[in-house]
Short mmCIF file of C-alpha atoms in Angstrom, two decimals:
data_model
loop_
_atom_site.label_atom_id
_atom_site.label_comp_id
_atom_site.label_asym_id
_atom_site.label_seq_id
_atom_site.Cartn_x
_atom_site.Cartn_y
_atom_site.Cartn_z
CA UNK V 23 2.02 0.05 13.83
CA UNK V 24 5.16 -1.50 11.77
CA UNK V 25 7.27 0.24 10.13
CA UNK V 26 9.64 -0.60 7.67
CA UNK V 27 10.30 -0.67 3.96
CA UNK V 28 8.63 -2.46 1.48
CA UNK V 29 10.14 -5.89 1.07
CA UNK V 30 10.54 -5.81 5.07
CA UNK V 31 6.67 -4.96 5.35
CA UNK V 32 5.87 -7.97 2.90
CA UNK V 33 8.49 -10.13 4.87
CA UNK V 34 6.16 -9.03 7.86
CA UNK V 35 3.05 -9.88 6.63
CA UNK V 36 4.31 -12.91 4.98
CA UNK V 37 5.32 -14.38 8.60
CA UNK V 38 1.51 -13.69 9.47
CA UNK V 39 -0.04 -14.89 6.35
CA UNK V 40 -1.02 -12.27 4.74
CA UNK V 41 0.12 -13.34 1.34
CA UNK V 42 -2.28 -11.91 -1.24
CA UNK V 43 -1.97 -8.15 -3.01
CA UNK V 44 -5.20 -6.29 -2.58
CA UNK V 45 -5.80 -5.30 -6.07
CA UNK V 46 -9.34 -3.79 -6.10
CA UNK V 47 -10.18 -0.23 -3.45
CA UNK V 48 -13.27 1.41 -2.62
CA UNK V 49 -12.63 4.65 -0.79
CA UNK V 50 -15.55 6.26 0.96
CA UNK V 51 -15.13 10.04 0.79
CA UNK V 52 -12.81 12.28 -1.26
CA UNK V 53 -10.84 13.87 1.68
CA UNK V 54 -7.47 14.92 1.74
CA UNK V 55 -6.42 11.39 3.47
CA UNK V 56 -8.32 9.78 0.52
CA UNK V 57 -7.49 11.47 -2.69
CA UNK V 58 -3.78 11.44 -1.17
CA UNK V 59 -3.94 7.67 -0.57
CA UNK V 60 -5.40 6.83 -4.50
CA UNK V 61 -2.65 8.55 -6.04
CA UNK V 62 0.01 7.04 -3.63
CA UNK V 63 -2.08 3.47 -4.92
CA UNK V 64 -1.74 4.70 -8.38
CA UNK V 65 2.11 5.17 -8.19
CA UNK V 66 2.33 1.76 -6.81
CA UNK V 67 0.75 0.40 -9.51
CA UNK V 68 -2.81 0.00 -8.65
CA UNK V 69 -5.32 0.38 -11.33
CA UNK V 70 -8.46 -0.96 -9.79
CA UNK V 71 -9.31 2.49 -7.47
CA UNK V 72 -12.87 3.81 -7.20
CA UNK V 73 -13.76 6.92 -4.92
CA UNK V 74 -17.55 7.61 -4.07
CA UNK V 75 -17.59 11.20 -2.88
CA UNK V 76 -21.05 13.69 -1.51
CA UNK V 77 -19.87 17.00 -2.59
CA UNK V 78 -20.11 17.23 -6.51
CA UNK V 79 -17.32 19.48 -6.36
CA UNK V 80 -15.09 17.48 -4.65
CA UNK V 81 -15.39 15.32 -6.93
CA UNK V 82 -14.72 17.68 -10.14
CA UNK V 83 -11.30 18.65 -8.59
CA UNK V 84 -10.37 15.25 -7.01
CA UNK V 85 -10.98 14.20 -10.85
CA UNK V 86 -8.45 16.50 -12.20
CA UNK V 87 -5.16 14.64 -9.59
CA UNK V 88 -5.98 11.21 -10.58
CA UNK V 89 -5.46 9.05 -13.81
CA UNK V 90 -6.70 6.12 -13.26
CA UNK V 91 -9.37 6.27 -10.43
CA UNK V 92 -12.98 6.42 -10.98
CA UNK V 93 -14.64 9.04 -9.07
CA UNK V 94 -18.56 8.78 -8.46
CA UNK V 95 -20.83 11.23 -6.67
CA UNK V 96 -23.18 9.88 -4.44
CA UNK V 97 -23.73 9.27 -0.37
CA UNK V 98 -21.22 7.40 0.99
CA UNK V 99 -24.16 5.59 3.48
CA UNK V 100 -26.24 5.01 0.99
CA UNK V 101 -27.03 1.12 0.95
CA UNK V 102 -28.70 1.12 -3.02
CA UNK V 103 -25.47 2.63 -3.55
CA UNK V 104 -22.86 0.49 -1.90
CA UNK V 105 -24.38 -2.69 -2.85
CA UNK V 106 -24.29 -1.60 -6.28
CA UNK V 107 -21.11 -0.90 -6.25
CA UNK V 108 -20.10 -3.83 -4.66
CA UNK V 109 -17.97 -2.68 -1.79
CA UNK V 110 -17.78 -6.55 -0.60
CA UNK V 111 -16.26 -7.06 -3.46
CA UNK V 112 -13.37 -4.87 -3.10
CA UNK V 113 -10.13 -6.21 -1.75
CA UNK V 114 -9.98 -3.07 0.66
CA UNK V 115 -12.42 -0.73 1.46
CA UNK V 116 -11.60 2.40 3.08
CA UNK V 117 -13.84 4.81 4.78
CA UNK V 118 -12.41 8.57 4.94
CA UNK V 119 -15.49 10.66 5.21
CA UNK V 120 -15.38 13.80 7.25
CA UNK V 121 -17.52 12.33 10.05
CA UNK V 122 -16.71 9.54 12.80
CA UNK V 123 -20.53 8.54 12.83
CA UNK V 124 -20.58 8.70 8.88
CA UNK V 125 -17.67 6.78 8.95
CA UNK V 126 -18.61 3.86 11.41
CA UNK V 127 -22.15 3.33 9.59
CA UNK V 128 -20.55 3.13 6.37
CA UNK V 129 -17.96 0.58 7.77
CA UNK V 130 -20.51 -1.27 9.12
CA UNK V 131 -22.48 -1.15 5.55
CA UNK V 132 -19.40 -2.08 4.22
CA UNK V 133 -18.84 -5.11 6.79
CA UNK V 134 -22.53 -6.23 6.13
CA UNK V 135 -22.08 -6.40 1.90
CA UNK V 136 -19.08 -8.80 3.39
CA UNK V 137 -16.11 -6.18 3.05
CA UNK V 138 -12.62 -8.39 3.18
CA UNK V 139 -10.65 -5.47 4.73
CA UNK V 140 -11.73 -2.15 6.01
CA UNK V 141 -10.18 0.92 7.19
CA UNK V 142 -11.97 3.80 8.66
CA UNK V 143 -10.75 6.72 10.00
CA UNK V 144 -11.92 8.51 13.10
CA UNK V 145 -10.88 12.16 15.06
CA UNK V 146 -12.45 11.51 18.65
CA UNK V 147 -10.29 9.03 20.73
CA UNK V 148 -13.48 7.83 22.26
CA UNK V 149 -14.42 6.51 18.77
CA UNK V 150 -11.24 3.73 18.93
CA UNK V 151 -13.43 1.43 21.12
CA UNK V 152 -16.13 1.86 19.43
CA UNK V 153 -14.90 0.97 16.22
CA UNK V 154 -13.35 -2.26 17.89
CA UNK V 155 -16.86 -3.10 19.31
CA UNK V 156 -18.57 -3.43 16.10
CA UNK V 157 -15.51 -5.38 14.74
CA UNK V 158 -13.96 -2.83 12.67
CA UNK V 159 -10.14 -3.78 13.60
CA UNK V 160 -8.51 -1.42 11.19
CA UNK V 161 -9.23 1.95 12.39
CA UNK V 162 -7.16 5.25 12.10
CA UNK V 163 -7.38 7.87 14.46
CA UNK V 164 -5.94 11.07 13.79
CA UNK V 165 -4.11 11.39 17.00
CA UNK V 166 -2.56 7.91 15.86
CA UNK V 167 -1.61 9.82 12.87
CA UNK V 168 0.60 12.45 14.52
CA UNK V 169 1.89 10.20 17.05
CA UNK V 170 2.98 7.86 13.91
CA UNK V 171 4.72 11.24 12.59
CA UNK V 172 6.49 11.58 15.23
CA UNK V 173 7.57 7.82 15.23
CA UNK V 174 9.34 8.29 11.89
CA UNK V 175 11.04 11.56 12.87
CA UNK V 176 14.51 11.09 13.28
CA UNK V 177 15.93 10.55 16.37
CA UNK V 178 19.46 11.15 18.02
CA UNK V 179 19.11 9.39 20.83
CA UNK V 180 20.10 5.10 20.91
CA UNK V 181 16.68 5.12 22.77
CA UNK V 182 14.28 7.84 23.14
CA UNK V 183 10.78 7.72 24.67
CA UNK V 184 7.64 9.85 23.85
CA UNK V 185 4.43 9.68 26.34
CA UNK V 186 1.98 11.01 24.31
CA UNK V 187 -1.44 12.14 25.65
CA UNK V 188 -2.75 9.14 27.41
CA UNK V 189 -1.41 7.41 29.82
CA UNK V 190 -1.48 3.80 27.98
CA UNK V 191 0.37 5.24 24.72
CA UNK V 192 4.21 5.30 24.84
CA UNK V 193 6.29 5.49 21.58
CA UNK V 194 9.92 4.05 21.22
CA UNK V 195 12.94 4.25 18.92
CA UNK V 196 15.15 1.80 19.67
CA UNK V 197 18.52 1.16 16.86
CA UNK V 198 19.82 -1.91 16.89
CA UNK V 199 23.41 -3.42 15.93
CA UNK V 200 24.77 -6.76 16.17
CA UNK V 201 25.62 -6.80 19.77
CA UNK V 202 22.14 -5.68 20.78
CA UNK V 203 20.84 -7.66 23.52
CA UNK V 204 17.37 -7.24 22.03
CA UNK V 205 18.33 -9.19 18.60
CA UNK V 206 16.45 -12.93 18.50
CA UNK V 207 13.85 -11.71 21.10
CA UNK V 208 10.58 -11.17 21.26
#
């Protein structure tokens, strides 16, 4: 996880070669973390948004907080569906159904029609792995989410350390100045 603003993100991302805007999203499932993230891509600019949503009536009132997203009913693991829509096509497709399993058949659906970048969300830790294994790199889980909360919470502390629920994750803060012996280092 990087944090940072803007220009420092593209700086980032720049240094790894990631050079190209995504212009064109597919999100998979009208949920809160979906409708939330098209209308942060719509204040950015982004014009190209189109959500595919089960529930008919999520899709009425997701309708009504957008201006410039299309909104279609219809199963998000639905292949007739997906290929017409041409997920591969999309710069980014996201997955944000309410289900790990719908979410990791979709992303593979999505993988198969030859999706350039996805990101799926999942709740069960368990599900990280799993995700990895079938080469879905960009997952979210919602533990990940929280921790990434608390990341961005402000801290007093010059260095503060959070273990959060297993044993492998450890979050930092660390502030920096120009005498900081970790400036120039990797």
């Amino acid at each position: 996880c990087v944090l940072g603003t803007s220009d420092d993100i593209k700086k980032f991302n720049k240094i790894l070669g990631i050079v190209r805007d995504a212009n064109e999203f597919v999100i998979l499932g009208a949920t809160a973390i979906g409708v939330n993230t098209a209308i942060g891509l719509e204040k950015a600019g982004k014009r190209n948004i189109r959500i595919i949503e089960t529930d008919p009536k999520k899709c009425s009132d997701t309708l009504n907080k957008l201006d410039y997203s299309h909104i279609m009913n219809g199963n998000t693991t639905d292949p007739h569906l997906l290929s017409s829509e041409n997920v591969g096509r999309a710069d980014v497709l996201m997955v944000l159904d309410t289900t790990d399993e719908v979410n990791l058949l979709a992303s593979l659906m999505g993988r198969n029609y030859g999706s350039k970048k996805i990101i799926s969300e999942f709740s069960m830790p368990d599900y990280e792995s799993i995700f990895k294994l079938a080469g879905i790199q960009s997952s979210i889980g919602f533990y990940r989410i929280i921790a990434n909360d608390i990341t961005k919470a402000p801290i007093s502390d010059e260095e503060a350390l959070v273990q959060m629920r297993y044993s492998n994750e450890l979050f930092f803060s660390l502030t920096l100045n120009e005498k900081s012996p970790a400036i120039g280092k990797k």
